[in-house]
Tab-separated table of C-alpha atoms in Angstrom:
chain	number	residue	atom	x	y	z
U	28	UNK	CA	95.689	75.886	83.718
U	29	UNK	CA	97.155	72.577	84.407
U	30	UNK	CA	100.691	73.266	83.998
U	31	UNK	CA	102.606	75.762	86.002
U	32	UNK	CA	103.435	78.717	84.225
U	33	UNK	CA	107.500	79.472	84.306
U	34	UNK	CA	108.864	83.008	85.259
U	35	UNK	CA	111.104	83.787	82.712
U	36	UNK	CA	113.884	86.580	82.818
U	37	UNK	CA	114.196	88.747	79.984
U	38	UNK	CA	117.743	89.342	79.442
U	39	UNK	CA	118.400	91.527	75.871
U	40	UNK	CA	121.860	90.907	74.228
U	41	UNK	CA	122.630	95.124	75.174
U	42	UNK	CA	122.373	94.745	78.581
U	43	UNK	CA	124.972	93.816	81.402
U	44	UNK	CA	124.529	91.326	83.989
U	45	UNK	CA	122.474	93.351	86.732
U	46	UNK	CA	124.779	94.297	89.815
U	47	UNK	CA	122.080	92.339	92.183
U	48	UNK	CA	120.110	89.662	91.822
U	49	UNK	CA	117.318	91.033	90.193
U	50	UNK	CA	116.177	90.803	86.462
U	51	UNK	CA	116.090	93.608	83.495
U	52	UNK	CA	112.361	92.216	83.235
U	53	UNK	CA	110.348	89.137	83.640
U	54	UNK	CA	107.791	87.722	81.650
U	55	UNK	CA	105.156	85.200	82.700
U	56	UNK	CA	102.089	84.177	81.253
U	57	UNK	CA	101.151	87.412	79.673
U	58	UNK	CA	102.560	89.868	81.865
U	59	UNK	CA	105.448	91.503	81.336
U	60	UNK	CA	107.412	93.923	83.765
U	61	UNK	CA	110.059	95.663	82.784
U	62	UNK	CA	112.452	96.996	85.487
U	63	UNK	CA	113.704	100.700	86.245
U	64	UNK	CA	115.518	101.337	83.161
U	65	UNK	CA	117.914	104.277	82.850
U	66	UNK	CA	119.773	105.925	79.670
U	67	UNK	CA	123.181	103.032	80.195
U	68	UNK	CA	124.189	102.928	75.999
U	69	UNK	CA	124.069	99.092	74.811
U	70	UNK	CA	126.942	97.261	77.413
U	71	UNK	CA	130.649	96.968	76.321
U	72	UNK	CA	132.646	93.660	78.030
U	73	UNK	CA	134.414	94.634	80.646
U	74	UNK	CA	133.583	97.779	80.943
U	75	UNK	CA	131.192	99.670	83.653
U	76	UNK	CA	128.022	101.074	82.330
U	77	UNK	CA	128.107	104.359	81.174
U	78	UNK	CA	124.608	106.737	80.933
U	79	UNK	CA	124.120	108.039	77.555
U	80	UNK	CA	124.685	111.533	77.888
U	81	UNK	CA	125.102	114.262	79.215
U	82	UNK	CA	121.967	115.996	78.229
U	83	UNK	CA	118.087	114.649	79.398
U	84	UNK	CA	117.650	114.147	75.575
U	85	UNK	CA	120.131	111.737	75.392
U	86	UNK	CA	119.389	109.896	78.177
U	87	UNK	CA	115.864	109.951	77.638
U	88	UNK	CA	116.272	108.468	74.332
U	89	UNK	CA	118.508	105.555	75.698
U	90	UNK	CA	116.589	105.164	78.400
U	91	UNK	CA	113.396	104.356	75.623
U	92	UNK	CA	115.819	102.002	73.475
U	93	UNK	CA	116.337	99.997	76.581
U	94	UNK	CA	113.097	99.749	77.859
U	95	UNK	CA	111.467	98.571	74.354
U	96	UNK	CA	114.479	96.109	74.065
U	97	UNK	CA	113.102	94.271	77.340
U	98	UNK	CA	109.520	94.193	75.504
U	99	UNK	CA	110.878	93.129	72.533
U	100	UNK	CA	112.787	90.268	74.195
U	101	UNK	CA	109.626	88.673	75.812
U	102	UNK	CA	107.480	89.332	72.892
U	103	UNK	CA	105.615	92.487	73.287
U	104	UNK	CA	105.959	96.012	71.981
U	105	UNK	CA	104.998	99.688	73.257
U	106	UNK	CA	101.558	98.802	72.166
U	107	UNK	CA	100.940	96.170	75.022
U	108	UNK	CA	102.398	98.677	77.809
U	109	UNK	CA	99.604	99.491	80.225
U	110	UNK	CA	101.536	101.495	82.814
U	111	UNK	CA	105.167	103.504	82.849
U	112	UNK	CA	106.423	104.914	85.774
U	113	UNK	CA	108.816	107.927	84.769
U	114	UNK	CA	111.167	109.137	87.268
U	115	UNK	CA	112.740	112.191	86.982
U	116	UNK	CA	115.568	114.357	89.282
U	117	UNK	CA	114.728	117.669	88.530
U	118	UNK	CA	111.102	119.116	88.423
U	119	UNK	CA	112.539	121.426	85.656
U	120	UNK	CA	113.086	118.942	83.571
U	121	UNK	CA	109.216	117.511	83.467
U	122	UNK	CA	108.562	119.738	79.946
U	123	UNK	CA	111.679	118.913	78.243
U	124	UNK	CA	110.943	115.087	78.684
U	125	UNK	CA	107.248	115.509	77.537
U	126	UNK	CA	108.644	117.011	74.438
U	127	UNK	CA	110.689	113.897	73.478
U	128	UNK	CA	108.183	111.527	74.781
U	129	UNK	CA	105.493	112.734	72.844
U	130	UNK	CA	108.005	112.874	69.469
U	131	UNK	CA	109.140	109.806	70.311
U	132	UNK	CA	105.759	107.514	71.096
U	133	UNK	CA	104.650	110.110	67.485
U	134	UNK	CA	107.665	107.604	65.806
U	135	UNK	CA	106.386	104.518	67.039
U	136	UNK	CA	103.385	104.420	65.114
U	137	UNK	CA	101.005	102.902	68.194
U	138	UNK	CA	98.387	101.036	66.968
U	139	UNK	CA	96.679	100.596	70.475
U	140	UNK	CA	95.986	103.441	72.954
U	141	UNK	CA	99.121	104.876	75.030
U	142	UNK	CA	100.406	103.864	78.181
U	143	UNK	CA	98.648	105.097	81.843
U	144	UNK	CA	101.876	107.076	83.273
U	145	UNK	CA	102.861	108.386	86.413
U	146	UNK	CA	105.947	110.704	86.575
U	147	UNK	CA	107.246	111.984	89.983
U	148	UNK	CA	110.391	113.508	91.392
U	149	UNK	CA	113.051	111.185	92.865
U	150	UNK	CA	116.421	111.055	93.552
U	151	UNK	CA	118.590	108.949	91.794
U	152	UNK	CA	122.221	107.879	91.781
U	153	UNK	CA	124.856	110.703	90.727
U	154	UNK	CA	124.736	110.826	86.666
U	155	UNK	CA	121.340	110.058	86.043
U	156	UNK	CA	118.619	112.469	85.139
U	157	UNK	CA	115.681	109.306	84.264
U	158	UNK	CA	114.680	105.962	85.257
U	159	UNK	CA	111.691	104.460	83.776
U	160	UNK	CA	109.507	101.247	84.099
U	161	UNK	CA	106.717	99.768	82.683
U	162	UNK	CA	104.225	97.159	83.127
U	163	UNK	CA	102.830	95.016	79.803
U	164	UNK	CA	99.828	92.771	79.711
U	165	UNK	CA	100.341	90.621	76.086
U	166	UNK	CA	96.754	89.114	74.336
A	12	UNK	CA	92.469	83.046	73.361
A	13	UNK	CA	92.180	83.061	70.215
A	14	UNK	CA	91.359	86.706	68.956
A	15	UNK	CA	94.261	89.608	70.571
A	16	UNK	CA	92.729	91.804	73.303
A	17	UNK	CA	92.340	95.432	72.547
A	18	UNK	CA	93.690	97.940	75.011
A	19	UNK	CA	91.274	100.658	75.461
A	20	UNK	CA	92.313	104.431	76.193
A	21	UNK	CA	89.896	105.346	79.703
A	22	UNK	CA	89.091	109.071	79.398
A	23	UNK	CA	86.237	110.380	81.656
A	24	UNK	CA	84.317	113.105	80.461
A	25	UNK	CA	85.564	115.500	83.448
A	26	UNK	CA	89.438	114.723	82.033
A	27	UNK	CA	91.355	117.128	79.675
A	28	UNK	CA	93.462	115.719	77.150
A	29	UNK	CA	96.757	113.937	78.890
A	30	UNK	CA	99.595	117.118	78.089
A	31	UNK	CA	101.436	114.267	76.467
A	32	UNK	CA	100.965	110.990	74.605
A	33	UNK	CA	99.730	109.196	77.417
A	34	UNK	CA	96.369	107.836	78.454
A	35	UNK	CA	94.486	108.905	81.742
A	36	UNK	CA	93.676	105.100	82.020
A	37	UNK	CA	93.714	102.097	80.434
A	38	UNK	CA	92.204	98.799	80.283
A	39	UNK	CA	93.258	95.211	79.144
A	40	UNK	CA	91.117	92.096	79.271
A	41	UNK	CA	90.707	92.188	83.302
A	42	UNK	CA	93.471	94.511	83.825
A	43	UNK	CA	92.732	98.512	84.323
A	44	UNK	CA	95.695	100.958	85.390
A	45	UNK	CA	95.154	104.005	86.313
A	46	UNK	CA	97.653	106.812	85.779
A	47	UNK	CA	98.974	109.338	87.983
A	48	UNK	CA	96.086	111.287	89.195
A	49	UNK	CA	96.021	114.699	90.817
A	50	UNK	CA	93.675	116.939	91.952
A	51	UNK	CA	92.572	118.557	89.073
A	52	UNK	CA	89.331	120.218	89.071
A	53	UNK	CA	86.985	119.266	86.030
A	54	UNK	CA	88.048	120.111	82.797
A	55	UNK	CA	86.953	123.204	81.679
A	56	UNK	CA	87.244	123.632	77.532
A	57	UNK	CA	89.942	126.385	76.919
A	58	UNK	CA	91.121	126.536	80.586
A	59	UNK	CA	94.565	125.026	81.913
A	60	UNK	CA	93.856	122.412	84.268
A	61	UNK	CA	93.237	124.001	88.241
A	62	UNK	CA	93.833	122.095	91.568
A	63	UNK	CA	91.184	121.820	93.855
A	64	UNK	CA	92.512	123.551	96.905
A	65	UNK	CA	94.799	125.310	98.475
A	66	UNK	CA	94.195	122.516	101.424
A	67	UNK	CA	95.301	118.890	101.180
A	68	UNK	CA	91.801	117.792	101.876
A	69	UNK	CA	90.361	119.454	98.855
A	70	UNK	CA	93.072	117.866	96.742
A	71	UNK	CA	92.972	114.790	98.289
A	72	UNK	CA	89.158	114.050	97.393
A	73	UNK	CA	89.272	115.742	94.208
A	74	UNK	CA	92.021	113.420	93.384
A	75	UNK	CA	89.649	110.247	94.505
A	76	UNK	CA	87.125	111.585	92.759
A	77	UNK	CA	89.430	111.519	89.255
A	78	UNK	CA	90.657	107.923	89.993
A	79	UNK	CA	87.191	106.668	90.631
A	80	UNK	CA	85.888	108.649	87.264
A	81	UNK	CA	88.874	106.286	85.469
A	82	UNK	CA	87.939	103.386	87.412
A	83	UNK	CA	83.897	103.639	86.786
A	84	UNK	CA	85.049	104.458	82.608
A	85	UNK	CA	86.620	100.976	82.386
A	86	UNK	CA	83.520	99.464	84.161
A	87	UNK	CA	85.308	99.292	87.399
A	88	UNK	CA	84.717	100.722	90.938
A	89	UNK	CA	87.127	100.935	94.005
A	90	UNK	CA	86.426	97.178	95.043
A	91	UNK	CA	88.590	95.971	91.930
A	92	UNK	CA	91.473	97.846	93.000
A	93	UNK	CA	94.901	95.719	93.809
A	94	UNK	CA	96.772	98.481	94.894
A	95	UNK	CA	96.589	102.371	94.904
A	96	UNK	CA	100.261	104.119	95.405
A	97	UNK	CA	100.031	107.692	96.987
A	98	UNK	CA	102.498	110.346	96.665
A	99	UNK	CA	103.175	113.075	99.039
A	100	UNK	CA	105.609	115.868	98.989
A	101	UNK	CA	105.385	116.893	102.275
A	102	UNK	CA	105.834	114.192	105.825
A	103	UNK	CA	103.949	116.149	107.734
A	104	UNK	CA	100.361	115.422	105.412
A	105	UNK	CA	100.635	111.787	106.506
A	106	UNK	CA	98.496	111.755	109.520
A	107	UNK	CA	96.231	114.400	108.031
A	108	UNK	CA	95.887	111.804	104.630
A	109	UNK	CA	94.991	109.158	106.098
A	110	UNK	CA	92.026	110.889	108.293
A	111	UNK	CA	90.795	111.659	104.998
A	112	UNK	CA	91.555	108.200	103.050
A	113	UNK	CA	90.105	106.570	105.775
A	114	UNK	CA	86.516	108.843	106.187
A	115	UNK	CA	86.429	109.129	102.113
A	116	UNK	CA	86.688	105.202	102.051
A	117	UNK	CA	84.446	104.397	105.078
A	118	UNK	CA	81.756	106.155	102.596
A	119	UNK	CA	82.843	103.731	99.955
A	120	UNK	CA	81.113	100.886	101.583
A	121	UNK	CA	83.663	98.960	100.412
A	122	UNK	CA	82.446	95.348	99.884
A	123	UNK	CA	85.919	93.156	98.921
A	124	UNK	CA	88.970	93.757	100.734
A	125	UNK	CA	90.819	97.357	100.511
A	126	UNK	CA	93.787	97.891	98.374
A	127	UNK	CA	96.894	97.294	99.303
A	128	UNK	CA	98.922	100.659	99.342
A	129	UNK	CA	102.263	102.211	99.302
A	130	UNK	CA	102.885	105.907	100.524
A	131	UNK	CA	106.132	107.883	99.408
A	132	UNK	CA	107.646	110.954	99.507
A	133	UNK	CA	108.574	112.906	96.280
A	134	UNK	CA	108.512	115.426	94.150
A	135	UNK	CA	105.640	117.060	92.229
A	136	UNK	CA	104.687	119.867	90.309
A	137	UNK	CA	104.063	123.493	91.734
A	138	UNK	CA	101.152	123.519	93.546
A	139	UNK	CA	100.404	119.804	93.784
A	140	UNK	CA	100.407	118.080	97.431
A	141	UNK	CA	99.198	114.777	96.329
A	142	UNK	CA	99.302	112.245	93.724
A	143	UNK	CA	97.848	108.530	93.241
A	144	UNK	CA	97.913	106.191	90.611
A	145	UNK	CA	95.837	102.589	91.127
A	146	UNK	CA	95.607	99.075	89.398
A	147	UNK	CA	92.800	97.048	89.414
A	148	UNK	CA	91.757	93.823	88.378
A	149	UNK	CA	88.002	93.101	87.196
A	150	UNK	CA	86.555	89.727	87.447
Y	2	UNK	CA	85.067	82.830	84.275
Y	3	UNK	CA	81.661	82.450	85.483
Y	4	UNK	CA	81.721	83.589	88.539
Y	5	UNK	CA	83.242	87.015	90.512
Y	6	UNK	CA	86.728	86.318	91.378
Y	7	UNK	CA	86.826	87.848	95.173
Y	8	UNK	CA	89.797	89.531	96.178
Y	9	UNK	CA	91.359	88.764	99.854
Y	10	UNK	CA	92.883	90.718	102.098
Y	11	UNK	CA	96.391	89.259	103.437
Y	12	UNK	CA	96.878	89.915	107.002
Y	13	UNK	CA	100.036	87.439	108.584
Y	14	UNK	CA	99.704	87.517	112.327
Y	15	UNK	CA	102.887	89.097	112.463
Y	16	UNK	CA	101.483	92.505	111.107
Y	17	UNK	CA	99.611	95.058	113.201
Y	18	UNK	CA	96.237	96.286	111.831
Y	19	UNK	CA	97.278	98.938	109.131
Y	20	UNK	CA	96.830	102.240	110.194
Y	21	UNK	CA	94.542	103.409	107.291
Y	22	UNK	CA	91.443	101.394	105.121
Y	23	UNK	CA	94.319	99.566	103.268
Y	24	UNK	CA	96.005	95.879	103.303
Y	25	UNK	CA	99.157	94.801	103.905
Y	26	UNK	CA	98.422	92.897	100.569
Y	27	UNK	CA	95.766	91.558	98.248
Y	28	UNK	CA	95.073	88.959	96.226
Y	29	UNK	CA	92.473	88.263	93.561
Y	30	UNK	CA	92.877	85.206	91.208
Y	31	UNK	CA	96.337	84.561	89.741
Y	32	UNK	CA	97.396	88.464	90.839
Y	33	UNK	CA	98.965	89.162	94.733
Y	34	UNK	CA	99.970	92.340	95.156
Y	35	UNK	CA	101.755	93.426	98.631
Y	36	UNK	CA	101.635	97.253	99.958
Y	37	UNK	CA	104.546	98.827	100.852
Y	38	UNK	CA	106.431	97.291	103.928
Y	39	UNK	CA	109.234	98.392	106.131
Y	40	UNK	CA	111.707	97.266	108.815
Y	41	UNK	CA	108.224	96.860	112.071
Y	42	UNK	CA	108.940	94.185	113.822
Y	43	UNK	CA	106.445	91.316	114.358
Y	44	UNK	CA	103.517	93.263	116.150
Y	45	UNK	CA	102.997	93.299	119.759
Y	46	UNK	CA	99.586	93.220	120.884
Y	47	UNK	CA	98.810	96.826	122.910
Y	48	UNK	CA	102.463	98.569	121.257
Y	49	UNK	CA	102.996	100.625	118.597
Y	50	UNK	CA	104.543	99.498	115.366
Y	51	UNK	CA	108.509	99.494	116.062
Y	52	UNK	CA	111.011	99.256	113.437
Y	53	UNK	CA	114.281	96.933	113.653
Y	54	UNK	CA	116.971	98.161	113.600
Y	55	UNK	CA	118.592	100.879	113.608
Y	56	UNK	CA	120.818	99.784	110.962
Y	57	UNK	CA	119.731	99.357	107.439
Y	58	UNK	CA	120.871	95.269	107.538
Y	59	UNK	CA	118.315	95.004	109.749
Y	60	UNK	CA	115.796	96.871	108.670
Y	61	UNK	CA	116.356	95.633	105.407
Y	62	UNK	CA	115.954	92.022	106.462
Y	63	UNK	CA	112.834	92.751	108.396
Y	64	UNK	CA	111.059	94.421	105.367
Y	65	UNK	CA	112.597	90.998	103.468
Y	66	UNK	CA	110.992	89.285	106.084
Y	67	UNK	CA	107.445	91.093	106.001
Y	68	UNK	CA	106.959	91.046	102.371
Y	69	UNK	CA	107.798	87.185	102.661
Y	70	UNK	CA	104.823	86.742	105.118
Y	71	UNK	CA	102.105	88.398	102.753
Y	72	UNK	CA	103.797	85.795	100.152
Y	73	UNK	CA	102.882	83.337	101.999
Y	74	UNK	CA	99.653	84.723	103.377
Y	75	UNK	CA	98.615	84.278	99.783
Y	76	UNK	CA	99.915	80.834	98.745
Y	77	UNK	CA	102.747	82.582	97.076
Y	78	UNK	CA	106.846	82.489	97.299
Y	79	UNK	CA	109.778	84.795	96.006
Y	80	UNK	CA	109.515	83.007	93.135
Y	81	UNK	CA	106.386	84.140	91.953
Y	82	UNK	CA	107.313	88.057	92.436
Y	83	UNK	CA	107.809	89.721	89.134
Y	84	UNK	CA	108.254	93.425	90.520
Y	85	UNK	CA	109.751	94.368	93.783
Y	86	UNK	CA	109.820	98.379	94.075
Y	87	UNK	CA	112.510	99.526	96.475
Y	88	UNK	CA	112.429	102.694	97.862
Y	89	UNK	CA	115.630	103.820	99.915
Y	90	UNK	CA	115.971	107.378	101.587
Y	91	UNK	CA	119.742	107.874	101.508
Y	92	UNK	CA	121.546	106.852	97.766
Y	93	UNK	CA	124.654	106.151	100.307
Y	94	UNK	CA	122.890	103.155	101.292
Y	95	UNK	CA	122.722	101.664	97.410
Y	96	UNK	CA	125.822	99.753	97.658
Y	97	UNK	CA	125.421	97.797	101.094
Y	98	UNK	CA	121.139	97.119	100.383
Y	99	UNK	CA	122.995	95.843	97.058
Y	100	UNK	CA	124.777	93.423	99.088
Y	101	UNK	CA	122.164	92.627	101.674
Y	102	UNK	CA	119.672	91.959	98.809
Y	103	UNK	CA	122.335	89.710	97.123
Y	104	UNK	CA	123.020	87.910	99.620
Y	105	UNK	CA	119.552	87.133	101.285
Y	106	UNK	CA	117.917	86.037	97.738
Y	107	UNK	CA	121.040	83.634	97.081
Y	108	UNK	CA	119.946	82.017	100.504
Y	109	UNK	CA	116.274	81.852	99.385
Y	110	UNK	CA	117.224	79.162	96.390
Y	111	UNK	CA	115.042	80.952	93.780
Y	112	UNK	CA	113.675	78.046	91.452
Y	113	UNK	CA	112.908	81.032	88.849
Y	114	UNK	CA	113.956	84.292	87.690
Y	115	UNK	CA	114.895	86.895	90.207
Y	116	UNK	CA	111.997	89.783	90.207
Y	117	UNK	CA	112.478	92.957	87.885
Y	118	UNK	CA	113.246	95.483	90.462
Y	119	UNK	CA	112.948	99.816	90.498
Y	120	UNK	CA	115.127	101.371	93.165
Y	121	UNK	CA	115.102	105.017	93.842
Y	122	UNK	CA	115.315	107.774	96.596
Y	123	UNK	CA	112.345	108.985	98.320
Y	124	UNK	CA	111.016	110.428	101.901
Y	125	UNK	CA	109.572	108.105	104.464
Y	126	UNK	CA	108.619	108.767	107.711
Y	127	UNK	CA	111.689	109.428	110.367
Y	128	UNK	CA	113.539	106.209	111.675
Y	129	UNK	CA	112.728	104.233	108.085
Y	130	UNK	CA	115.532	103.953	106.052
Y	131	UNK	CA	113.834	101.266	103.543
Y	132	UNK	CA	110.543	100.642	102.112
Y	133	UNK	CA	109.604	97.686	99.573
Y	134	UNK	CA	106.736	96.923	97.739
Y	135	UNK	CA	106.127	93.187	95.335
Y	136	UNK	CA	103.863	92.355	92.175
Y	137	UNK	CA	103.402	88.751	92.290
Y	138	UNK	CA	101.750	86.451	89.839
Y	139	UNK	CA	100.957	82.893	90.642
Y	140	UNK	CA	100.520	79.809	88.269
C-alpha cells in the first residue's frame, strides 16, 4: 500500500471515556479489536459506571450490547468476529452463560460461521461476573 | 478486494460439535484462529467428550494434536502460527509443560520461526489441566 | 502475493533465549505479535532471568520496556499496537498499574489511538506481579 494506514479508536456514543489510556477498540485496515468489555449499562454524565446487574444474565447481555456496539462503530458486525475471549469468575457459572450465548448468537441471525472462543476462569474486579473480547477481520 | 471474504467454520473430523454456538476454528482470507483447545480425546458419536489423561503429558499432546487437526483443516500447519496462548491451572506444571512443548515441537521440524507465546494461570473445567488457543497467519 | 511471506522471530539483545521452542515475538507481513513479557531485566550473559523490582512500578516499567524492544525488533512502535493483554496477579494493584500505564503512554507521544486493552487476574510464577502481551499491525 502506498499510504500509511491510520489506527483509528472506536469510541461508541454509550461508552465513557476509559479510566487509562487505552481504547474501547481500534480499527485499522481491516482488523478490528475490540477490548475487554464487561456488562457497564450505556454511560450516564457524571456518573461512575455501573455493571448491569446483579444476575450473570444481565450482565452477560450488557456485556454483548457493548461489545457489538464497538463492531458496529468501526463497521463490522458479529459476523466478521473471528475470535472472543470470554472471561468468567466462577467456574459455576460456565453453563448458565452458554445458555444465553447460544440464545443470544440464535437472535443474531449469523450469516457467516461463529466465532473461535476461548473461555477461562479469571478474577476480576469486585462486581463483575464477565469480561469479554473479540478480535474482527472485515473483507 | 472487490468480492467480501467468507469466513469458514474449521471442524476436524476428530471434533464434536462446539457445546455452544461457537466454532472449533475459523478462517479469514490469511487469518485462522483457533479456539480454546483441550485435551479431548476423539470424538466418539453418542459419547460426552473424555480427556486424555489423568497426567499432564497425555493432555498436553492430545491438546497439540486438536490444535494441529484445526490448523491442518484451514490448510495450515504449526509454521503459520503467530502466537499460541497456554493456560494452566496449576504453577507447579510449568517446568513439566515446557519439557513436553519443547520435545513435542523439536518433532515438529519446525521450518519458520516458533510462535510467540503467553503462559497464564486460571481456571478451567473439572478435570482439565491445560488449555491453548493459537492464531496463525497463512501466506 | 506471489511469494511465501516468512515469518521472523524477534529476539532484542536485551532478552535471554526463551526458555521453551517459543519467541519473544513474531512477525510475518503487516502482523507482529509479541509473547507475553514481564518485569526480567536486560539479560546477563551466564545469569538467570531476574525480574526488577520488587515493586510493581518497576516491574511494570520493565515489562513496558520489553514489549517496546520486540516493537522495535520488528520495525514497529506503540503506535502500531492494537491489543495489549494485561495480566495482573493481585486486583489491589488495578488502580496504581492504572496510573503507571497512564502516565508512561502520555510520555510516549502516541501519534495514534491508544491500543484496546483486556486486564484481568491470573497466576504467574512467584516474584511476577505483571505480565503483558501486544497485537500489533503495521502499515
Amino acid at each position: 500500500m502506498t499510504a500509511k494506514t491510520a489506527k483509528t479508536a472506536l469510541t461508541p456514543s454509550t461508552h465513557t471515556t476509559p479510566p487509562a489510556k487505552f481504547s474501547h477498540g481500534v480499527r485499522k485496515g481491516n482488523i478490528l479489536q475490540v477490548a475487554g468489555q464487561v456488562g457497564f449499562l450505556p454511560a450516564v454524565a457524571g456518573q461512575a459506571p455501573t455493571p448491569a446487574g446483579p444476575t450473570l444474565r444481565e450482565q452477560t447481555l450488557q456485556t454483548f450490547a457493548n461489545v457489538k456496539a464497538i463492531l458496529e462503530e468501526g463497521g463490522a458486525s458479529w459476523d466478521d468476529v473471528m475470535m472472543m475471549r470470554v472471561y468468567l469468575t466462577d467456574v459455576d457459572h460456565f453453563a448458565e452463560m452458554n445458555e444465553i450465548y447460544n440464545t443470544y448468537f440464535a437472535e443474531q441471525d449469523l450469516k457467516q460461521a461463529p466465532a473461535a472462543r476461548t473461555t477461562v476462569y479469571v478474577g476480576l474486579p469486585k462486581g463483575l461476573l464477565i469480561e469479554i473480547d473479540a478480535l474482527a477481520v472485515l473483507g
